[in-house]
Short mmCIF file of C-alpha atoms in Angstrom, two decimals:
data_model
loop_
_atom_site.label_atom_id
_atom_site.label_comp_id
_atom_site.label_asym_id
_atom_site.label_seq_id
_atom_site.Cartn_x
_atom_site.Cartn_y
_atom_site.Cartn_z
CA UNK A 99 22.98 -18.16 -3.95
CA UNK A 100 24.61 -17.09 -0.99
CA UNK A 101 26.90 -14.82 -3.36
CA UNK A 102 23.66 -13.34 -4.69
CA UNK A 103 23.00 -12.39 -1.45
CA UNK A 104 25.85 -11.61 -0.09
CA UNK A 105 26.47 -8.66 -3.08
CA UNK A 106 23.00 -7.60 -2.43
CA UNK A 107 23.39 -6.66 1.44
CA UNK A 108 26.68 -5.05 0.18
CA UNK A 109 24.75 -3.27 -1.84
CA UNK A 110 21.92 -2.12 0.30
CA UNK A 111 24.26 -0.77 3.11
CA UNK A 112 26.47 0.88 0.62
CA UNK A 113 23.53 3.10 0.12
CA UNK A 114 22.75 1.83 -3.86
CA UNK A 115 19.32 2.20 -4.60
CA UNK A 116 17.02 -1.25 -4.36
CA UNK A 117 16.26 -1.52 -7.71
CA UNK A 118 19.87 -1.23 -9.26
CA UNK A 119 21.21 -3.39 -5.89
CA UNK A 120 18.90 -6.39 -7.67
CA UNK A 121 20.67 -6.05 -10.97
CA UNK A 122 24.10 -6.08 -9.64
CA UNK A 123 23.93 -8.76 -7.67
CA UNK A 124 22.12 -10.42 -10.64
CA UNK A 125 25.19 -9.81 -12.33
CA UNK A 126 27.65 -10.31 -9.50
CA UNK A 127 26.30 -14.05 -10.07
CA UNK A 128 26.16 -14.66 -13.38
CA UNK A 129 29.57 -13.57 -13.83
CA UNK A 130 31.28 -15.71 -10.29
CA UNK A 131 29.44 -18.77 -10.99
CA UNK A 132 30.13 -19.46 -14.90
CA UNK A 133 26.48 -18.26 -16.21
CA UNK A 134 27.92 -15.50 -18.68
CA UNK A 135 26.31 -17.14 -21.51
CA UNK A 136 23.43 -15.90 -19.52
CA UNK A 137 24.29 -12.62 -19.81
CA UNK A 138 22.23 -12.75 -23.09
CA UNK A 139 19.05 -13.29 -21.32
CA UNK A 140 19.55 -10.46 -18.61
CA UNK A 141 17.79 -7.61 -20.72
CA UNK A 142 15.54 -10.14 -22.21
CA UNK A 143 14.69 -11.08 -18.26
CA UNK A 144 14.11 -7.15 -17.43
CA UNK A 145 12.17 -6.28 -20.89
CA UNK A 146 9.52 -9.50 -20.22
CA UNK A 147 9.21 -8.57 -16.34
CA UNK A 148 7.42 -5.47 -17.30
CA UNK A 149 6.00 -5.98 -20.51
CA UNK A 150 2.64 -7.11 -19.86
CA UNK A 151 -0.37 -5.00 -20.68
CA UNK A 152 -2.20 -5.23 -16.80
CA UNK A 153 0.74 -3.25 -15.74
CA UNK A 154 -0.54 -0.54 -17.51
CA UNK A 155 -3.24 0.30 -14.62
CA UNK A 156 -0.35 1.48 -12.48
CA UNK A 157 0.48 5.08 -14.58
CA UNK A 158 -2.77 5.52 -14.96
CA UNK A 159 -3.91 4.74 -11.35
CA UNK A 160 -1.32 6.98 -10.27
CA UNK A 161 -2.08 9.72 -12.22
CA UNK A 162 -5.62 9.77 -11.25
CA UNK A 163 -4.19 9.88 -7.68
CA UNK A 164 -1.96 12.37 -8.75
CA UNK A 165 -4.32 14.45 -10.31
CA UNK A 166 -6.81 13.74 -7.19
CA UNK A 167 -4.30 15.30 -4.79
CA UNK A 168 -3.00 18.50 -7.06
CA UNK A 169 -7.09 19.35 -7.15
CA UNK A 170 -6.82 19.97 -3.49
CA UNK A 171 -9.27 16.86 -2.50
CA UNK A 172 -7.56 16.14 0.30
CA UNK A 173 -9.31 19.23 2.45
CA UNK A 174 -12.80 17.92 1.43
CA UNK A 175 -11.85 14.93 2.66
CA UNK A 176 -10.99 15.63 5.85
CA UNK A 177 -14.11 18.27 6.16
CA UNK A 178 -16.25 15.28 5.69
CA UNK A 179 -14.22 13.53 7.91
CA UNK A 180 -14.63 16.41 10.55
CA UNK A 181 -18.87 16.33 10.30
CA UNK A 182 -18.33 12.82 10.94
CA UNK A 183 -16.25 11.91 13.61
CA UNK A 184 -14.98 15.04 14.90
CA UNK A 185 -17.02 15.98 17.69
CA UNK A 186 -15.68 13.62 20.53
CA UNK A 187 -13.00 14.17 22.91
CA UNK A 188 -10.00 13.24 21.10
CA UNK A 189 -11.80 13.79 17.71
CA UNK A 190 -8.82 15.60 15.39
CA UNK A 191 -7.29 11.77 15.63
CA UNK A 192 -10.06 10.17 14.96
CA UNK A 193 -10.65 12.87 11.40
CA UNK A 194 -7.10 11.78 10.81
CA UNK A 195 -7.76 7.92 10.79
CA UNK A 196 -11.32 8.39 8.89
CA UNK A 197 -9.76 10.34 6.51
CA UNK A 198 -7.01 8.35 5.64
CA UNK A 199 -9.75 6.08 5.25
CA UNK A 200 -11.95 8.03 2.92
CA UNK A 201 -8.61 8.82 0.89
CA UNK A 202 -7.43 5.53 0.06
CA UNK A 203 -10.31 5.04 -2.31
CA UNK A 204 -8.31 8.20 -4.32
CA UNK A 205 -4.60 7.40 -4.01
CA UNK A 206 -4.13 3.89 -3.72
CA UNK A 207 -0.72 3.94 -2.24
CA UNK A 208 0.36 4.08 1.47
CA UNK A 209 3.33 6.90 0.81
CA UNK A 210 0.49 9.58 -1.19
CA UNK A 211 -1.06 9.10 1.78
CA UNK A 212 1.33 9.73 4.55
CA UNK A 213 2.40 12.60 2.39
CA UNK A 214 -0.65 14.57 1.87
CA UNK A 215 -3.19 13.92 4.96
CA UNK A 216 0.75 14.11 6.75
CA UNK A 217 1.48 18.08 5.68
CA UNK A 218 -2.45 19.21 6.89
CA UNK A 219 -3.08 16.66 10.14
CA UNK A 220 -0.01 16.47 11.47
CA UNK A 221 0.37 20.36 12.52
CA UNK A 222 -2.83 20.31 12.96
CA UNK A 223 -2.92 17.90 15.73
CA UNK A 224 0.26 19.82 17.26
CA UNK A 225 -1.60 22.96 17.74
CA UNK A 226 -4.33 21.48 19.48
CA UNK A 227 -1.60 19.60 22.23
CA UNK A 228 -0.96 16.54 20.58
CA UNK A 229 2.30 15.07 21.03
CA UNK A 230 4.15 15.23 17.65
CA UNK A 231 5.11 11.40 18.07
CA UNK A 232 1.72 10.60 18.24
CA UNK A 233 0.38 12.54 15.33
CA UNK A 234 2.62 11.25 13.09
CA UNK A 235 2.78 7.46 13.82
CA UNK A 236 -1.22 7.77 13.55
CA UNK A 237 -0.60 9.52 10.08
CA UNK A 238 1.42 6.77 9.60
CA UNK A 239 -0.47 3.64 10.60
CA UNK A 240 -3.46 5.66 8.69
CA UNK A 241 -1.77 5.36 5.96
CA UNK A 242 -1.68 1.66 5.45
CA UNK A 243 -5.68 1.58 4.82
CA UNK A 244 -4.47 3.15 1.00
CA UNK A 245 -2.84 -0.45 -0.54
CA UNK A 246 -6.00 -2.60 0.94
CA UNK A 247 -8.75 -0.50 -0.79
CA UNK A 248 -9.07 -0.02 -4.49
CA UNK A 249 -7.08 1.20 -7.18
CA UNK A 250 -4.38 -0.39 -5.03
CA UNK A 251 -1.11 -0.32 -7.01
CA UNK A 252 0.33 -3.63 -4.52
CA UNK A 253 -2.84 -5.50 -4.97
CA UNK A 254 -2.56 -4.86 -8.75
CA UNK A 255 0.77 -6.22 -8.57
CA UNK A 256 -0.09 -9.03 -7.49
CA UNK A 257 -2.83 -9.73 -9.50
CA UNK A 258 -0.29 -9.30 -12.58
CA UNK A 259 2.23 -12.04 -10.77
CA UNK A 260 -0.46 -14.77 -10.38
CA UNK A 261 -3.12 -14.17 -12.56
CA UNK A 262 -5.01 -13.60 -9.79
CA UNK A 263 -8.39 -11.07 -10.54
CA UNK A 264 -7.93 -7.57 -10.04
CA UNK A 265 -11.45 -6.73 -9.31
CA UNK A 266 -12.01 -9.43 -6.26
CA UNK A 267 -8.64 -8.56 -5.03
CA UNK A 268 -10.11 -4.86 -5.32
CA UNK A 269 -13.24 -6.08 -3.71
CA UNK A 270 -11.68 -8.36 -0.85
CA UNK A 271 -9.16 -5.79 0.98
CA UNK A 272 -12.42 -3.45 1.38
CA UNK A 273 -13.38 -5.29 4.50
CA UNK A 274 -10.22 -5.74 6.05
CA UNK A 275 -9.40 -1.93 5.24
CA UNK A 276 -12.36 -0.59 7.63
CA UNK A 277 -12.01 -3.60 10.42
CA UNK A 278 -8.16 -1.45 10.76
CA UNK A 279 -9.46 2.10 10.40
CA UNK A 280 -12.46 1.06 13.14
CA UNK A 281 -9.20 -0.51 15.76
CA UNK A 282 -7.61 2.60 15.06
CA UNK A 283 -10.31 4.85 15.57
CA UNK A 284 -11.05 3.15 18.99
CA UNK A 285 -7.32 3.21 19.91
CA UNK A 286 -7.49 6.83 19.45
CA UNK A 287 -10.50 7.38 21.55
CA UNK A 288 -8.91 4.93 24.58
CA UNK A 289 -5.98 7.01 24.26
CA UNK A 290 -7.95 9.82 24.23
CA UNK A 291 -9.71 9.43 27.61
CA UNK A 292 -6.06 8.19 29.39
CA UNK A 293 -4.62 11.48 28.19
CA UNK A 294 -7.16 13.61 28.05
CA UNK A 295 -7.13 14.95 24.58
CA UNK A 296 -9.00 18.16 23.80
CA UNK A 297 -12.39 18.21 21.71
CA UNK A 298 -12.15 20.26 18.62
CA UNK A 299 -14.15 23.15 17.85
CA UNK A 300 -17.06 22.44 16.26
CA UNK A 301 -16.97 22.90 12.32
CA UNK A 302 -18.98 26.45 11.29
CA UNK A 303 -22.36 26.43 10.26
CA UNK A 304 -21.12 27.89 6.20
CA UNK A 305 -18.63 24.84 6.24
CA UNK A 306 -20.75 22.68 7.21
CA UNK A 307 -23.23 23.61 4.10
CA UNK A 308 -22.46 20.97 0.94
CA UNK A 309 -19.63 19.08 2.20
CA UNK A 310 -20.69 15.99 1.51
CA UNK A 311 -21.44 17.38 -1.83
CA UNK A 312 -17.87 18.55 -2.63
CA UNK A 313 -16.61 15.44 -1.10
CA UNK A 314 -18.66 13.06 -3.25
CA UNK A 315 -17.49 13.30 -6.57
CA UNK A 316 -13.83 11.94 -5.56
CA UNK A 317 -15.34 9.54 -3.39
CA UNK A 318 -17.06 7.77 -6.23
CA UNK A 319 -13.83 6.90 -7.80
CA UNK A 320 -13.53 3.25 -6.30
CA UNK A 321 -17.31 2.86 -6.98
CA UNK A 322 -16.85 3.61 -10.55
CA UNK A 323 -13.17 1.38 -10.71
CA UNK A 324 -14.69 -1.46 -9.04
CA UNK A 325 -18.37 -1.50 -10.25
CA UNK A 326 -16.92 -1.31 -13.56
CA UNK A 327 -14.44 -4.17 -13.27
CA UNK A 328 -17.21 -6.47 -11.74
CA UNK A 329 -19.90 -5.21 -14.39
CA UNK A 330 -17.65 -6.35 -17.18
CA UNK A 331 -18.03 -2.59 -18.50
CA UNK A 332 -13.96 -2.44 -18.73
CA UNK A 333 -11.28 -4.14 -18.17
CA UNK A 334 -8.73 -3.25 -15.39
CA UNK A 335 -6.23 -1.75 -17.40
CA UNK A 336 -9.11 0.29 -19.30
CA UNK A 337 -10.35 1.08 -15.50
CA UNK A 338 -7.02 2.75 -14.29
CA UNK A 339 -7.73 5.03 -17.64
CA UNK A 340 -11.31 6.02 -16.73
CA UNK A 341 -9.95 6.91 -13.51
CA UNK A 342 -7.15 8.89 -14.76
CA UNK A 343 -9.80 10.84 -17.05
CA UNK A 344 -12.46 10.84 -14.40
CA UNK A 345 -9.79 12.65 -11.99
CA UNK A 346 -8.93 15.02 -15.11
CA UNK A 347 -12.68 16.15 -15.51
CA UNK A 348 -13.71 16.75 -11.64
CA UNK A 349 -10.49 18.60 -11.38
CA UNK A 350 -10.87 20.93 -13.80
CA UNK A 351 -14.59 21.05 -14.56
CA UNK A 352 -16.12 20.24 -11.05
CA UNK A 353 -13.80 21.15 -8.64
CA UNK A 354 -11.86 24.11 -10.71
CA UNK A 355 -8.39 23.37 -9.06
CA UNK A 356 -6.26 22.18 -11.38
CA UNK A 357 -4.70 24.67 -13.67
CA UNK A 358 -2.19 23.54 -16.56
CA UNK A 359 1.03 23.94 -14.48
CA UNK A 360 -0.38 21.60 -11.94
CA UNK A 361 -1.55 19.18 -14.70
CA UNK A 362 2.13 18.76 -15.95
CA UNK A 363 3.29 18.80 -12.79
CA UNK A 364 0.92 15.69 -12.10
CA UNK A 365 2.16 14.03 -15.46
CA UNK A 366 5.96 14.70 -14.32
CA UNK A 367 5.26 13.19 -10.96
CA UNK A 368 3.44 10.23 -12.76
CA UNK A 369 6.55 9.41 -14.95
CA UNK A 370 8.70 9.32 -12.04
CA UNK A 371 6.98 7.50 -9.83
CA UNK A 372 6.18 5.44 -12.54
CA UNK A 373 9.23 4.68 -13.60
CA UNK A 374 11.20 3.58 -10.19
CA UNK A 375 7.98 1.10 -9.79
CA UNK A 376 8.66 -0.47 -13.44
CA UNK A 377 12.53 -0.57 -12.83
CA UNK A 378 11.91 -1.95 -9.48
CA UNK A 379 9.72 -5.11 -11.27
CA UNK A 380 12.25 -5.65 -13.98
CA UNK A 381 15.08 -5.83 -12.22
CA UNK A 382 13.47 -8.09 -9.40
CA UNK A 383 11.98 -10.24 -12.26
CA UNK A 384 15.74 -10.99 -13.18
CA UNK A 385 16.42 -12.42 -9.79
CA UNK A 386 13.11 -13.97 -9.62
CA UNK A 387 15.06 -16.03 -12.72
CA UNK A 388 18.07 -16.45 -10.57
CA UNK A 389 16.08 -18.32 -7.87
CA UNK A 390 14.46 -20.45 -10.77
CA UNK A 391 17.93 -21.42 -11.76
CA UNK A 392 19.14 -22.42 -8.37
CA UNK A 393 15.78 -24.11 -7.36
CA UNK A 394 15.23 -21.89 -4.40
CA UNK A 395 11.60 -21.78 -4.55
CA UNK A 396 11.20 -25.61 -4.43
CA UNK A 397 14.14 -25.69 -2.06
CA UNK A 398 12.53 -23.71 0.40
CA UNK A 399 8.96 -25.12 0.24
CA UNK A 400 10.57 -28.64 1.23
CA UNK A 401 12.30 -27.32 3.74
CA UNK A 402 9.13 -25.69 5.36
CA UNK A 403 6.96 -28.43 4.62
CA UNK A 404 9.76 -30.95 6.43
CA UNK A 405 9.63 -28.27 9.20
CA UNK A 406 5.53 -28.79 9.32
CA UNK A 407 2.95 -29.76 7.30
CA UNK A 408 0.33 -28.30 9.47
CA UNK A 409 -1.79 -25.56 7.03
CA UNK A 410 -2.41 -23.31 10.22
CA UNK A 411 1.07 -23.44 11.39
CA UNK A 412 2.64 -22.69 7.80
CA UNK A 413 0.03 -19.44 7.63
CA UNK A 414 1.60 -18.42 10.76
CA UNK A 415 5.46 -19.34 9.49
CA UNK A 416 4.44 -17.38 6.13
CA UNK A 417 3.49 -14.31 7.92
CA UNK A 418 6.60 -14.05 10.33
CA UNK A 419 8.79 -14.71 7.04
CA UNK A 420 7.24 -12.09 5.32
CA UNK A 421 6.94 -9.69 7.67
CA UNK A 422 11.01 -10.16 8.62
CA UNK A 423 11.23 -9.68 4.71
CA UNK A 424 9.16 -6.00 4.93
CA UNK A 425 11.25 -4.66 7.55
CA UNK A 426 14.32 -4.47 4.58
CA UNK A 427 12.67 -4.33 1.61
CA UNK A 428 10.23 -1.68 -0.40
CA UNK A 429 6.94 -3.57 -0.28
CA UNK A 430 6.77 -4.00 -3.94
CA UNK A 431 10.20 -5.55 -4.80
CA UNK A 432 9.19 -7.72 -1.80
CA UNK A 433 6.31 -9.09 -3.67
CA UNK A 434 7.94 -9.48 -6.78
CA UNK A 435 10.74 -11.87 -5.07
CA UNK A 436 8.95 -13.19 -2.90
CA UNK A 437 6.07 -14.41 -5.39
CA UNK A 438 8.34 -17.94 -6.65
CA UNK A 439 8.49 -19.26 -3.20
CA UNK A 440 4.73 -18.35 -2.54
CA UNK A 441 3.58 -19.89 -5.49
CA UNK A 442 5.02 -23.11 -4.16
CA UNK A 443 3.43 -22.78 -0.60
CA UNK A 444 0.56 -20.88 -1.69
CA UNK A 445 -1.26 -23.95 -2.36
CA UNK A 446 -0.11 -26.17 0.67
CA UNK A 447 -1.48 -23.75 3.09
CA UNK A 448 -5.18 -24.27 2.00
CA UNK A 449 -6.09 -20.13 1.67
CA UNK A 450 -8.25 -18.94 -1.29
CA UNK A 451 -6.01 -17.54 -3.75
CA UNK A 452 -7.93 -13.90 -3.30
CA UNK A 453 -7.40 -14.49 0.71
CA UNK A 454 -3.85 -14.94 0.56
CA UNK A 455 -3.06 -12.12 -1.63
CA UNK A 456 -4.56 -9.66 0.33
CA UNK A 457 -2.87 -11.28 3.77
CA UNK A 458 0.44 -11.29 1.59
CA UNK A 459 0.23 -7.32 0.41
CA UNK A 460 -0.62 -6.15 3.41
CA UNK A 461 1.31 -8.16 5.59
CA UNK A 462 4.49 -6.52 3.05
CA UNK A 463 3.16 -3.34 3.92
CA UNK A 464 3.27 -3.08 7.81
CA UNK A 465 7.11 -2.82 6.84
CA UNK A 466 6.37 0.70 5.18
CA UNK A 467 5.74 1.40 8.80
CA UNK A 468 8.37 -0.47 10.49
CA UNK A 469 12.10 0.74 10.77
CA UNK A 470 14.78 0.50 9.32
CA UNK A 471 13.58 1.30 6.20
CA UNK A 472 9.88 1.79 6.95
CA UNK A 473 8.99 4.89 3.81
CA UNK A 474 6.13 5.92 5.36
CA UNK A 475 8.07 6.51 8.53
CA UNK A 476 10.25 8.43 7.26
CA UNK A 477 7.84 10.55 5.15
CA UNK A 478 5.65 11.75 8.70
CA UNK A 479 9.09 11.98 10.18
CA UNK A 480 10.10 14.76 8.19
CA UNK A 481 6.52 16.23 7.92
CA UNK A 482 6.61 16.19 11.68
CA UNK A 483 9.82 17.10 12.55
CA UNK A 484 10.35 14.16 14.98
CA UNK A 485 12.74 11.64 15.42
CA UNK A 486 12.38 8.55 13.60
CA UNK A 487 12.88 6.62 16.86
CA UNK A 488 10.14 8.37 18.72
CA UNK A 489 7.82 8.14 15.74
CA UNK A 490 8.34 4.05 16.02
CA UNK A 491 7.79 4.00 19.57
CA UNK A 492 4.35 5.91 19.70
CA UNK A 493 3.44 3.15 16.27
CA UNK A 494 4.24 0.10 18.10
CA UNK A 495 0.37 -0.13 19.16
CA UNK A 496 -0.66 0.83 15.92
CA UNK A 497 1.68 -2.11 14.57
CA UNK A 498 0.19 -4.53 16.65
CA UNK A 499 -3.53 -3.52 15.74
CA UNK A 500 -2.33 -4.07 12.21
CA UNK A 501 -0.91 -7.29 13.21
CA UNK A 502 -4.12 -8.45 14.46
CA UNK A 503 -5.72 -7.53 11.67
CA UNK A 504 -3.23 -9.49 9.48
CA UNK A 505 -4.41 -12.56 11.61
CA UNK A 506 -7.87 -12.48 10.76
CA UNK A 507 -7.59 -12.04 7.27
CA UNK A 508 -5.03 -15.05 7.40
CA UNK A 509 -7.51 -17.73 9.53
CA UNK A 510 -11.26 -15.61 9.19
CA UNK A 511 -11.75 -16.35 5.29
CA UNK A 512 -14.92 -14.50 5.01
CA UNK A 513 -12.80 -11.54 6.19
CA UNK A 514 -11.71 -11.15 2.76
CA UNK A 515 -14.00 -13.20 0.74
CA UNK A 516 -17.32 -11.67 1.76
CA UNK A 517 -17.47 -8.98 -0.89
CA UNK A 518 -16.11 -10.86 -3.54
CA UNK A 519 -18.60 -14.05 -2.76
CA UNK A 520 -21.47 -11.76 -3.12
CA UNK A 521 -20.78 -10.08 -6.28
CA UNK A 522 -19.99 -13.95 -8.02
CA UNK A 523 -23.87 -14.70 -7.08
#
């Protein structure tokens, strides 16, 4: 195993691209430890990793987000956001947080995010005297509300990996998702008052008119995924197409924003994105097979459980693990390895299975906003024009706030099983 590894850093700092550093070093040890008869199974491996039908919600979830964000929602949003929360001292950061919040329900994934509230908040905020570190790490930390609140691609994941359901995963990272963006909106206000921050013009009266109308239609997108999951209208996988087509219609009908270059364009974007997610799965499910070979998972859980056998104590372990894992790794090729050696502890550490995936995804996901290879980071970075090091200073609040968060959801169970527990009634 320690070859496996050891091709895979080599990999990584020779610049090769995560997914295809997971197949090399797959091969790297099939070939130096006598497995070539192997070799046979390898596209076998990578063909069964992805070929199961639930992992058809994430095309379709991502065109609908896609589709969401070529329509131009994302200035409704943050109008709404504005009549909300705007009129305080400090109030542009606090739009930026609520409507990171308000847009998670549409894109489901933390980098969409950072992207497109990034390119209209963050020079925002800069004309109005923010410092640029601070606008982006905010755009940043906002972002992380996007893989706790339905259609989350991460949470989907996971559901695929352990057969865990969709819909109460859907339901359970609801809570947890505005406990973060209500931390983050009161950070901004405390920091507000210490540096005195300027209050933002008030929105004009003919703005003002409908935008909660406008707004609405996109915002009833995780209604309809979620109410339609727990109703037993669709299925999941049927959900992320309702979504897709429901995104199509408000577009184009509703909205009137989308024309047919932006549609492909949407499609295009949909296929790539989709792709490097599906490569990223098969080729981790290959070393996932790797680790079953070599007994890794049950290596490890004995090792941890001779270390304690305290459930509180192992949460804690778990967490610190997998949070040292996110700082290196793209959240979802995380998962996907990490899931054998879960599976194992998973049960020792007493959690409900819902619980743990949510403290599992999102704990993976404070590395999107952690260096060194922190996307979301580097996405506001470049939006920004700042630094990457001063970016990660002015987040290391932010991080901690998440941190805290990632706590609770770990030892408060109701946290994350609240929702879920009152829709099984």
């Amino acid at each position: 195993m320690t070859l496996y590894l050891g091709a895979f850093a080599l990999c990584l700092v020779l610049g090769v691209p995560i997914a295809f550093s997971l197949g090399l070093a797959s091969l790297v040890y099939l070939l130096a430890t006598g497995h070539a008869m192997l070799l046979m199974a390898f596209p076998q491996k990578i063909i069964a990793g992805i070929d199961n039908f639930v992992l058809l919600t994430i095309p379709f979830f991502i065109l609908a987000g896609n589709l969401m964000n070529a329509a131009k929602l994302t200035q409704q949003i943050v109008r709404l956001a504005q009549l909300m929360v705007g009129r305080v001292q400090g109030g542009l950061a606090a739009v930026t947080v609520v409507a990171s919040m308000l847009f998670s329900g549409v894109s489901g994934a933390a980098t969409a995010e950072a992207s497109a509230l990034g390119s209209m908040m963050i020079p925002a905020m800069r004309r109005d005297g923010y410092a640029p570190a601070y606008a982006a790490a905010l755009t940043a930390a906002g972002s992380l509300l996007g893989p706790l609140v339905p259609p989350s691609l991460a949470l989907i994941l996971y559901g695929v990996l352990t057969g865990t359901s969709i819909g109460d995963l859907f339901l359970a990272g609801i809570v947890p998702a505005v406990l973060l963006c209500g931390l983050l909106v009161a950070y901004t206000l405390w920091k507000a008052r210490r540096e005195d921050h300027p209050l933002p013009p008030p929105l004009p009266a003919e703005a003002r008119r409908g935008v909660a109308a406008r707004a609405l239609p996109a915002l009833l997108l995780p209604v309809i995924i979620v109410g339609g999951i727990r109703s037993g209208v669709f299925t999941p996988t049927e959900a992320a197409a309702v979504a897709a087509v429901y995104a199509l219609l408000i577009g184009t009908v509703f909205y009137r924003t989308l024309s047919l270059a932006q549609i492909r364009e949407a499609f295009f974007e949909t296929a790539t994105l989709s792709a490097g997610v599906m490569l990223v799965v098969a080729m981790a499910s290959m070393t996932s097979f790797i680790l079953g070979i070599e007994n890794i998972p049950q290596a490890i859980a004995r090792a941890v459980l001779g270390f304690t056998q305290s459930p509180a104590l192992l949460v804690v372990v778990l967490n610190v693990v997998l949070l040292v894992l996110g700082f290196f790794l793209e959240p979802l090729a995380a998962l996907v390895l990490a899931m054998p050696i879960l599976n194992q502890l998973a049960p020792i550490t007493g959690l409900d299975p819902v619980q743990f995936g949510v403290m599992v995804v999102f704990n993976l996901m404070i590395g999107m906003i952690t260096p060194p290879v922190g996307l979301c980071l580097f996405i506001v970075s470049a939006i920004g024009r700042v630094p990457i090091d001063k970016v990660s200073r002015a987040a290391l609040p932010m991080i901690g706030l998440c941190i805290l968060v990632l706590l609770l959801v770990g030892f408060v169970p109701q946290l994350s099983l609240l929702l879920p527990s009152l829709f099984h009634r």
